[in-house]
Amino acid sequence: MIERTPRQRALLARRRADAGAHWRRFRRSCRRTLTPDRDMTASLPPFLSMQVERFYRKRMFNHPGKPGHRFWYSLHAMGPGAINLQSNDYLDLTGHPRIRDAAVAALAQGRRSAVMSQVILVSQSDDCEQRRFETRLGEFIGLGSGILCASGYDANVGLLQALAPRGSPVYVDQEAHASLYQGIHAAEATPVRVRHNDTADLRDKLAAGGPGIVVVDSVYSVSGSRSPLQQVFALAEEFGCLIVVDESHALGTHGQQGRGLVHALGLTQRVHVVTASLAKAFAARAGFIACDESLTEYLRFTAFPTIFSTALLAHELPPLHATLDVVMGEEARRTALWNNTRQAREAITAAGYDIGNGTEQIIGLRCGPVQSAVRLRDALEARGVFGSLFWYPATEWRRSVLRLSINAGMRAGDVARLGEAMRAAQEEVGNVSRSSGGRSSGKRHAQPTLSSVG
């Protein structure tokens, strides 16, 4: 039984009352939209209505400073002078003239796209545009081939669904993306959760479970921490495991020409599969699985998302080629990103925040209960700095995070403004970003936490 102070009990009662009132207003508004002769929707069965009611009661309560306003949504609009640290567009490629022109030209050609699964459309002929890009990106990553998917989520789910035998162990970092956990579930494999970046725990789990699949992110998207890839690879090889690395937050930003951390560390000859969302540094809407050619064909015809999802349309491929050209050729963007990252981390640390949980372009401000993260978000947004609120299921229930994603497009004065806003917010709301207090106890909600929501 959790012991609560009188103040905590009062706050909890008030929050429950607010949530209950919101749910009653929601039900009344639904009833008002119905006419006597025609209901707009069927009545929900009891099991679902209870689930929805529980969601509003526990997770969509009112904003503490604005009754009737759901806490999740911002109180402030992002104006033209705001510092946008919400986007995963690390290299500031949205609106790039070369990519824009490629997209416009592709649409202007008026080519009709067959809207169908890639197992029907993709051929081995030289004029297959998707095959050409897959080969080009696969060679860029260093594995020679690959498969385009509708999203990074689909790439991870389909990969593990197709590769992991039923009941086999999949050793997965506890902060890995939810799509990897969903892939394990789809395969009916056994998830073996490993403490974050803890190679001693990985060794213990491997020794107990035997050969399987080892899955890590190269850069974790909530904290900005890097995986100890060399040690992970050595352990996976020692125990005869397949190695999968999600490079979503390193492809385009890390290594020579942005080829990723696996390539930068000289591990391309030792990794079996690399996955990535192209909705990060590539600023596109697609995902990718990089692997050798024999595995490419196996995955294309066994991974359910590639079989049962529509392939990318013809006009979506030329902008991807142009994006890869820009990523490879414009090194100044990576230089700007890392200069901005270094300066921003220095400024935030100087303002008194604990951001030692990461080192990369993602800065996760650990806030504890979500109400603390909301206060910090509101204080920063009032000063023109916009980050992303992460809470369950993106984090553990009482370990919310306000994430700041640094990018190459930040102007000269933006880092100074960020530091000033961080100091002022700290004075207003107190030190809500603090150490999580050690390792996780392992007591979690049944649903795995995500590592990214986009």
GROMACS .gro file of C-alpha atoms in nm, residues 9-393:
model
  385
    9ARG     CA    1  -0.437   1.260  -0.126
   10ALA     CA    2  -0.612   1.591  -0.185
   11LEU     CA    3  -0.437   1.643  -0.518
   12LEU     CA    4  -0.523   1.289  -0.624
   13ALA     CA    5  -0.888   1.335  -0.530
   14ARG     CA    6  -0.906   1.664  -0.719
   15ARG     CA    7  -0.747   1.509  -1.027
   16ARG     CA    8  -0.992   1.219  -1.019
   17ALA     CA    9  -1.281   1.462  -0.983
   18ASP     CA   10  -1.156   1.668  -1.279
   19ALA     CA   11  -1.117   1.358  -1.492
   20GLY     CA   12  -1.461   1.232  -1.395
   21ALA     CA   13  -1.617   1.568  -1.478
   22HIS     CA   14  -1.440   1.572  -1.812
   23TRP     CA   15  -1.568   1.222  -1.892
   24ARG     CA   16  -1.926   1.321  -1.802
   25ARG     CA   17  -1.901   1.628  -2.029
   26PHE     CA   18  -1.763   1.408  -2.304
   27ARG     CA   19  -2.055   1.162  -2.270
   28ARG     CA   20  -2.307   1.447  -2.270
   29SER     CA   21  -2.152   1.600  -2.583
   30CYS     CA   22  -2.172   1.261  -2.753
   31ARG     CA   23  -2.540   1.229  -2.663
   32ARG     CA   24  -2.612   1.579  -2.797
   33THR     CA   25  -2.478   1.481  -3.139
   34LEU     CA   26  -2.731   1.198  -3.174
   35THR     CA   27  -3.071   1.248  -3.337
   36PRO     CA   28  -3.382   1.051  -3.241
   37ASP     CA   29  -3.405   0.877  -3.580
   38ARG     CA   30  -3.038   0.814  -3.657
   39ASP     CA   31  -2.747   0.746  -3.421
   40MET     CA   32  -2.410   0.845  -3.564
   41THR     CA   33  -2.230   0.550  -3.404
   42ALA     CA   34  -2.319   0.225  -3.239
   43SER     CA   35  -2.306   0.207  -2.862
   44LEU     CA   36  -1.974   0.086  -2.731
   45PRO     CA   37  -1.974  -0.252  -2.556
   46PRO     CA   38  -1.912  -0.232  -2.180
   47PHE     CA   39  -1.553  -0.361  -2.192
   48LEU     CA   40  -1.453  -0.082  -2.433
   49SER     CA   41  -1.650   0.196  -2.269
   50MET     CA   42  -1.480   0.111  -1.939
   51GLN     CA   43  -1.142   0.119  -2.109
   52VAL     CA   44  -1.211   0.459  -2.265
   53GLU     CA   45  -1.344   0.595  -1.935
   54ARG     CA   46  -1.031   0.474  -1.757
   55PHE     CA   47  -0.816   0.654  -2.016
   56TYR     CA   48  -0.989   0.987  -1.953
   57ARG     CA   49  -0.981   0.936  -1.578
   58LYS     CA   50  -0.614   0.841  -1.546
   59ARG     CA   51  -0.436   0.991  -1.848
   60MET     CA   52  -0.627   1.287  -1.992
   61PHE     CA   53  -0.697   1.510  -1.693
   62ASN     CA   54  -0.741   1.886  -1.697
   63HIS     CA   55  -0.450   2.125  -1.718
   64PRO     CA   56  -0.375   2.248  -1.362
   65GLY     CA   57  -0.369   2.610  -1.477
   66LYS     CA   58  -0.660   2.606  -1.719
   67PRO     CA   59  -0.978   2.414  -1.626
   68GLY     CA   60  -1.138   2.240  -1.922
   69HIS     CA   61  -0.808   2.230  -2.115
   70ARG     CA   62  -0.648   1.888  -2.146
   71PHE     CA   63  -0.306   1.894  -1.989
   72TRP     CA   64  -0.137   1.726  -2.287
   73TYR     CA   65  -0.198   2.019  -2.521
   74SER     CA   66   0.010   2.335  -2.514
   75LEU     CA   67  -0.119   2.662  -2.377
   76HIS     CA   68   0.099   2.860  -2.617
   77ALA     CA   69   0.108   2.877  -2.996
   78MET     CA   70   0.444   2.839  -3.169
   79GLY     CA   71   0.505   3.181  -3.324
   80PRO     CA   72   0.746   3.267  -3.607
   81GLY     CA   73   1.029   3.354  -3.367
   82ALA     CA   74   0.997   3.040  -3.155
   83ILE     CA   75   1.280   2.788  -3.113
   84ASN     CA   76   1.133   2.460  -3.235
   85LEU     CA   77   1.304   2.168  -3.062
   86GLN     CA   78   1.021   1.923  -3.125
   87SER     CA   79   1.119   1.804  -3.472
   88ASN     CA   80   1.337   1.504  -3.561
   89ASP     CA   81   1.462   1.693  -3.868
   90TYR     CA   82   1.814   1.703  -3.729
   91LEU     CA   83   1.981   1.828  -4.049
   92ASP     CA   84   1.711   2.089  -4.121
   93LEU     CA   85   1.621   1.936  -4.458
   94THR     CA   86   1.250   2.017  -4.478
   95GLY     CA   87   1.215   2.274  -4.753
   96HIS     CA   88   1.564   2.210  -4.891
   97PRO     CA   89   1.550   2.342  -5.252
   98ARG     CA   90   1.711   2.035  -5.409
   99ILE     CA   91   1.470   1.796  -5.236
  100ARG     CA   92   1.173   2.024  -5.300
  101ASP     CA   93   1.256   2.053  -5.669
  102ALA     CA   94   1.290   1.676  -5.701
  103ALA     CA   95   0.947   1.631  -5.543
  104VAL     CA   96   0.786   1.895  -5.766
  105ALA     CA   97   0.945   1.749  -6.079
  106ALA     CA   98   0.829   1.399  -5.989
  107LEU     CA   99   0.472   1.518  -5.942
  108ALA     CA  100   0.484   1.729  -6.260
  109GLN     CA  101   0.573   1.422  -6.467
  110GLY     CA  102   0.224   1.293  -6.395
  111ARG     CA  103   0.336   0.933  -6.372
  112ARG     CA  104   0.060   0.703  -6.263
  113SER     CA  105   0.151   0.491  -5.965
  114ALA     CA  106   0.029   0.139  -5.916
  115VAL     CA  107  -0.113   0.133  -5.565
  116MET     CA  108  -0.026  -0.214  -5.449
  117SER     CA  109   0.200  -0.424  -5.227
  118GLN     CA  110   0.569  -0.418  -5.311
  119VAL     CA  111   0.577  -0.796  -5.351
  120ILE     CA  112   0.370  -0.737  -5.664
  121LEU     CA  113   0.535  -0.416  -5.787
  122VAL     CA  114   0.906  -0.447  -5.710
  123SER     CA  115   1.100  -0.630  -5.979
  124GLN     CA  116   1.464  -0.721  -6.031
  125SER     CA  117   1.491  -0.519  -6.351
  126ASP     CA  118   1.722  -0.220  -6.377
  127ASP     CA  119   1.433   0.020  -6.433
  128CYS     CA  120   1.270  -0.055  -6.095
  129GLU     CA  121   1.303   0.277  -5.911
  130GLN     CA  122   1.246   0.132  -5.566
  131ARG     CA  123   1.504  -0.140  -5.620
  132ARG     CA  124   1.759   0.122  -5.732
  133PHE     CA  125   1.710   0.330  -5.420
  134GLU     CA  126   1.718   0.025  -5.193
  135THR     CA  127   2.052  -0.081  -5.342
  136ARG     CA  128   2.190   0.270  -5.318
  137LEU     CA  129   2.090   0.322  -4.953
  138GLY     CA  130   2.198  -0.030  -4.859
  139GLU     CA  131   2.543   0.035  -5.005
  140PHE     CA  132   2.558   0.373  -4.831
  141ILE     CA  133   2.495   0.203  -4.494
  142GLY     CA  134   2.750  -0.064  -4.584
  143LEU     CA  135   2.537  -0.377  -4.613
  144GLY     CA  136   2.480  -0.373  -4.989
  145SER     CA  137   2.102  -0.412  -5.008
  146GLY     CA  138   1.779  -0.350  -4.825
  147ILE     CA  139   1.404  -0.297  -4.828
  148LEU     CA  140   1.202   0.024  -4.820
  149CYS     CA  141   0.908   0.012  -4.581
  150ALA     CA  142   0.617   0.242  -4.512
  151SER     CA  143   0.775   0.354  -4.182
  152GLY     CA  144   1.048   0.272  -3.936
  153TYR     CA  145   0.781   0.113  -3.718
  154ASP     CA  146   0.686  -0.125  -4.000
  155ALA     CA  147   1.052  -0.202  -4.065
  156ASN     CA  148   1.114  -0.313  -3.706
  157VAL     CA  149   0.789  -0.503  -3.663
  158GLY     CA  150   0.824  -0.686  -3.994
  159LEU     CA  151   1.191  -0.767  -3.943
  160LEU     CA  152   1.150  -0.939  -3.607
  161GLN     CA  153   0.822  -1.102  -3.705
  162ALA     CA  154   1.007  -1.264  -3.996
  163LEU     CA  155   1.340  -1.345  -3.826
  164ALA     CA  156   1.262  -1.451  -3.469
  165PRO     CA  157   1.154  -1.816  -3.430
  166ARG     CA  158   0.856  -1.875  -3.203
  167GLY     CA  159   0.966  -1.897  -2.841
  168SER     CA  160   1.326  -1.794  -2.913
  169PRO     CA  161   1.493  -1.533  -2.689
  170VAL     CA  162   1.526  -1.177  -2.817
  171TYR     CA  163   1.758  -0.975  -2.594
  172VAL     CA  164   1.633  -0.619  -2.613
  173ASP     CA  165   1.744  -0.305  -2.429
  174GLN     CA  166   1.470  -0.181  -2.197
  175GLU     CA  167   1.474   0.160  -2.371
  176ALA     CA  168   1.451   0.020  -2.725
  177HIS     CA  169   1.168   0.145  -2.944
  178ALA     CA  170   0.820  -0.003  -2.895
  179SER     CA  171   0.817  -0.124  -3.256
  180LEU     CA  172   1.092  -0.372  -3.166
  181TYR     CA  173   0.881  -0.507  -2.880
  182GLN     CA  174   0.583  -0.529  -3.115
  183GLY     CA  175   0.793  -0.726  -3.361
  184ILE     CA  176   0.888  -0.971  -3.085
  185HIS     CA  177   0.521  -1.004  -2.994
  186ALA     CA  178   0.424  -1.061  -3.359
  187ALA     CA  179   0.684  -1.338  -3.386
  188GLU     CA  180   0.561  -1.497  -3.061
  189ALA     CA  181   0.924  -1.489  -2.950
  190THR     CA  182   1.036  -1.436  -2.591
  191PRO     CA  183   1.145  -1.081  -2.501
  192VAL     CA  184   1.440  -1.076  -2.260
  193ARG     CA  185   1.469  -0.722  -2.129
  194VAL     CA  186   1.819  -0.597  -2.061
  195ARG     CA  187   1.891  -0.301  -1.833
  196HIS     CA  188   1.972   0.005  -2.036
  197ASN     CA  189   2.326  -0.001  -2.177
  198ASP     CA  190   2.424  -0.256  -1.909
  199THR     CA  191   2.661  -0.505  -2.073
  200ALA     CA  192   2.705  -0.701  -1.748
  201ASP     CA  193   2.331  -0.762  -1.738
  202LEU     CA  194   2.338  -0.855  -2.108
  203ARG     CA  195   2.608  -1.113  -2.041
  204ASP     CA  196   2.406  -1.263  -1.755
  205LYS     CA  197   2.093  -1.284  -1.970
  206LEU     CA  198   2.283  -1.439  -2.263
  207ALA     CA  199   2.447  -1.696  -2.037
  208ALA     CA  200   2.106  -1.796  -1.901
  209GLY     CA  201   1.911  -1.791  -2.227
  210GLY     CA  202   2.155  -1.897  -2.497
  211PRO     CA  203   2.165  -1.801  -2.868
  212GLY     CA  204   1.898  -1.566  -3.001
  213ILE     CA  205   1.870  -1.213  -3.137
  214VAL     CA  206   2.033  -0.910  -2.972
  215VAL     CA  207   1.853  -0.582  -3.046
  216VAL     CA  208   1.972  -0.229  -2.957
  217ASP     CA  209   1.930   0.129  -3.073
  218SER     CA  210   2.258   0.296  -3.161
  219VAL     CA  211   2.122   0.626  -3.021
  220TYR     CA  212   1.825   0.615  -2.785
  221SER     CA  213   1.559   0.867  -2.868
  222VAL     CA  214   1.432   0.965  -2.523
  223SER     CA  215   1.765   1.017  -2.345
  224GLY     CA  216   2.011   1.074  -2.630
  225SER     CA  217   2.239   0.804  -2.489
  226ARG     CA  218   2.463   0.592  -2.714
  227SER     CA  219   2.471   0.216  -2.707
  228PRO     CA  220   2.809   0.059  -2.620
  229LEU     CA  221   2.803  -0.113  -2.958
  230GLN     CA  222   3.151  -0.266  -2.951
  231GLN     CA  223   3.084  -0.445  -2.621
  232VAL     CA  224   2.735  -0.550  -2.733
  233PHE     CA  225   2.872  -0.695  -3.056
  234ALA     CA  226   3.145  -0.887  -2.874
  235LEU     CA  227   2.892  -1.045  -2.637
  236ALA     CA  228   2.646  -1.127  -2.914
  237GLU     CA  229   2.922  -1.298  -3.113
  238GLU     CA  230   3.047  -1.486  -2.809
  239PHE     CA  231   2.702  -1.639  -2.755
  240GLY     CA  232   2.619  -1.696  -3.124
  241CYS     CA  233   2.347  -1.433  -3.163
  242LEU     CA  234   2.206  -1.242  -3.458
  243ILE     CA  235   2.274  -0.866  -3.420
  244VAL     CA  236   2.011  -0.602  -3.507
  245VAL     CA  237   2.081  -0.229  -3.465
  246ASP     CA  238   1.818   0.043  -3.504
  247GLU     CA  239   2.003   0.347  -3.645
  248SER     CA  240   1.701   0.576  -3.670
  249HIS     CA  241   1.865   0.856  -3.471
  250ALA     CA  242   2.218   0.809  -3.611
  251LEU     CA  243   2.167   0.759  -3.984
  252GLY     CA  244   2.243   1.091  -4.152
  253THR     CA  245   2.388   1.249  -3.841
  254HIS     CA  246   2.677   1.023  -3.734
  255GLY     CA  247   2.986   0.898  -3.912
  256GLN     CA  248   3.142   0.969  -4.250
  257GLN     CA  249   2.880   1.131  -4.477
  258GLY     CA  250   2.618   1.036  -4.218
  259ARG     CA  251   2.648   0.659  -4.268
  260GLY     CA  252   2.561   0.592  -3.903
  261LEU     CA  253   2.735   0.476  -3.587
  262VAL     CA  254   2.774   0.114  -3.698
  263HIS     CA  255   2.977   0.231  -3.997
  264ALA     CA  256   3.166   0.492  -3.794
  265LEU     CA  257   3.281   0.227  -3.546
  266GLY     CA  258   3.390  -0.014  -3.820
  267LEU     CA  259   3.121  -0.269  -3.737
  268THR     CA  260   2.949  -0.311  -4.074
  269GLN     CA  261   3.118  -0.647  -4.134
  270ARG     CA  262   2.985  -0.775  -3.802
  271VAL     CA  263   2.625  -0.654  -3.797
  272HIS     CA  264   2.353  -0.867  -3.954
  273VAL     CA  265   2.075  -0.611  -3.994
  274VAL     CA  266   2.044  -0.233  -3.958
  275THR     CA  267   1.703  -0.067  -3.948
  276ALA     CA  268   1.612   0.300  -3.961
  277SER     CA  269   1.322   0.538  -3.979
  278LEU     CA  270   1.376   0.783  -4.264
  279ALA     CA  271   1.150   1.029  -4.081
  280LYS     CA  272   1.441   1.163  -3.873
  281ALA     CA  273   1.753   1.308  -4.037
  282PHE     CA  274   1.618   1.217  -4.384
  283ALA     CA  275   1.295   1.410  -4.311
  284ALA     CA  276   1.090   1.169  -4.522
  285ARG     CA  277   0.805   0.930  -4.455
  286ALA     CA  278   0.954   0.582  -4.492
  287GLY     CA  279   1.157   0.316  -4.314
  288PHE     CA  280   1.444   0.093  -4.420
  289ILE     CA  281   1.592  -0.248  -4.345
  290ALA     CA  282   1.957  -0.281  -4.454
  291CYS     CA  283   2.092  -0.634  -4.496
  292ASP     CA  284   2.258  -0.856  -4.754
  293GLU     CA  285   2.075  -0.944  -5.075
  294SER     CA  286   1.974  -1.299  -4.980
  295LEU     CA  287   1.808  -1.174  -4.663
  296THR     CA  288   1.643  -0.890  -4.857
  297GLU     CA  289   1.436  -1.127  -5.069
  298TYR     CA  290   1.353  -1.345  -4.771
  299LEU     CA  291   1.223  -1.047  -4.574
  300ARG     CA  292   1.033  -0.894  -4.865
  301PHE     CA  293   0.824  -1.210  -4.899
  302THR     CA  294   0.787  -1.305  -4.531
  303ALA     CA  295   0.757  -0.979  -4.333
  304PHE     CA  296   0.387  -0.902  -4.307
  305PRO     CA  297   0.418  -0.520  -4.329
  306THR     CA  298   0.597  -0.548  -4.666
  307ILE     CA  299   0.342  -0.797  -4.796
  308PHE     CA  300   0.026  -0.631  -4.669
  309SER     CA  301   0.115  -0.259  -4.698
  310THR     CA  302   0.114  -0.050  -5.014
  311ALA     CA  303   0.457   0.027  -5.159
  312LEU     CA  304   0.584   0.384  -5.179
  313LEU     CA  305   0.436   0.567  -5.477
  314ALA     CA  306   0.641   0.659  -5.782
  315HIS     CA  307   0.660   1.031  -5.699
  316GLU     CA  308   0.796   0.960  -5.349
  317LEU     CA  309   1.119   0.799  -5.471
  318PRO     CA  310   1.301   1.085  -5.654
  319PRO     CA  311   1.295   1.306  -5.340
  320LEU     CA  312   1.455   1.019  -5.146
  321HIS     CA  313   1.739   1.004  -5.400
  322ALA     CA  314   1.781   1.382  -5.368
  323THR     CA  315   1.779   1.357  -4.987
  324LEU     CA  316   2.053   1.095  -4.993
  325ASP     CA  317   2.259   1.324  -5.219
  326VAL     CA  318   2.219   1.610  -4.972
  327VAL     CA  319   2.296   1.393  -4.669
  328MET     CA  320   2.614   1.266  -4.833
  329GLY     CA  321   2.728   1.596  -4.979
  330GLU     CA  322   2.647   1.871  -4.728
  331GLU     CA  323   2.886   1.802  -4.441
  332ALA     CA  324   2.832   2.156  -4.312
  333ARG     CA  325   2.491   2.051  -4.185
  334ARG     CA  326   2.639   1.782  -3.962
  335THR     CA  327   2.905   2.026  -3.843
  336ALA     CA  328   2.634   2.277  -3.751
  337LEU     CA  329   2.430   2.007  -3.576
  338TRP     CA  330   2.719   1.900  -3.354
  339ASN     CA  331   2.827   2.257  -3.279
  340ASN     CA  332   2.469   2.338  -3.176
  341THR     CA  333   2.448   2.017  -2.971
  342ARG     CA  334   2.769   2.090  -2.781
  343GLN     CA  335   2.669   2.451  -2.709
  344ALA     CA  336   2.313   2.360  -2.610
  345ARG     CA  337   2.427   2.088  -2.371
  346GLU     CA  338   2.676   2.329  -2.213
  347ALA     CA  339   2.409   2.599  -2.175
  348ILE     CA  340   2.150   2.363  -2.025
  349THR     CA  341   2.402   2.214  -1.784
  350ALA     CA  342   2.513   2.563  -1.680
  351ALA     CA  343   2.148   2.647  -1.609
  352GLY     CA  344   2.147   2.371  -1.346
  353TYR     CA  345   1.980   2.079  -1.525
  354ASP     CA  346   2.093   1.718  -1.501
  355ILE     CA  347   2.129   1.590  -1.859
  356GLY     CA  348   2.401   1.335  -1.791
  357ASN     CA  349   2.168   1.058  -1.913
  358GLY     CA  350   2.271   1.132  -2.275
  359THR     CA  351   2.540   1.277  -2.498
  360GLU     CA  352   2.389   1.320  -2.844
  361GLN     CA  353   2.161   1.566  -3.029
  362ILE     CA  354   1.861   1.447  -2.823
  363ILE     CA  355   1.840   1.603  -2.475
  364GLY     CA  356   1.602   1.435  -2.232
  365LEU     CA  357   1.504   1.644  -1.929
  366ARG     CA  358   1.391   1.391  -1.667
  367CYS     CA  359   1.096   1.538  -1.477
  368GLY     CA  360   0.944   1.263  -1.263
  369PRO     CA  361   0.561   1.290  -1.242
  370VAL     CA  362   0.402   1.424  -1.558
  371GLN     CA  363   0.270   1.734  -1.378
  372SER     CA  364   0.632   1.846  -1.333
  373ALA     CA  365   0.702   1.803  -1.702
  374VAL     CA  366   0.390   2.004  -1.788
  375ARG     CA  367   0.503   2.291  -1.565
  376LEU     CA  368   0.847   2.293  -1.725
  377ARG     CA  369   0.702   2.270  -2.076
  378ASP     CA  370   0.464   2.560  -2.011
  379ALA     CA  371   0.740   2.775  -1.861
  380LEU     CA  372   0.968   2.716  -2.161
  381GLU     CA  373   0.691   2.768  -2.416
  382ALA     CA  374   0.601   3.098  -2.251
  383ARG     CA  375   0.959   3.199  -2.335
  384GLY     CA  376   0.944   3.074  -2.695
  385VAL     CA  377   1.114   2.733  -2.656
  386PHE     CA  378   0.912   2.429  -2.765
  387GLY     CA  379   1.010   2.074  -2.675
  388SER     CA  380   0.821   1.742  -2.676
  389LEU     CA  381   0.639   1.602  -2.375
  390PHE     CA  382   0.700   1.229  -2.322
  391TRP     CA  383   0.490   1.028  -2.079
  392TYR     CA  384   0.345   0.679  -2.053
  393PRO     CA  385   0.357   0.476  -2.269
   0.00000   0.00000   0.00000
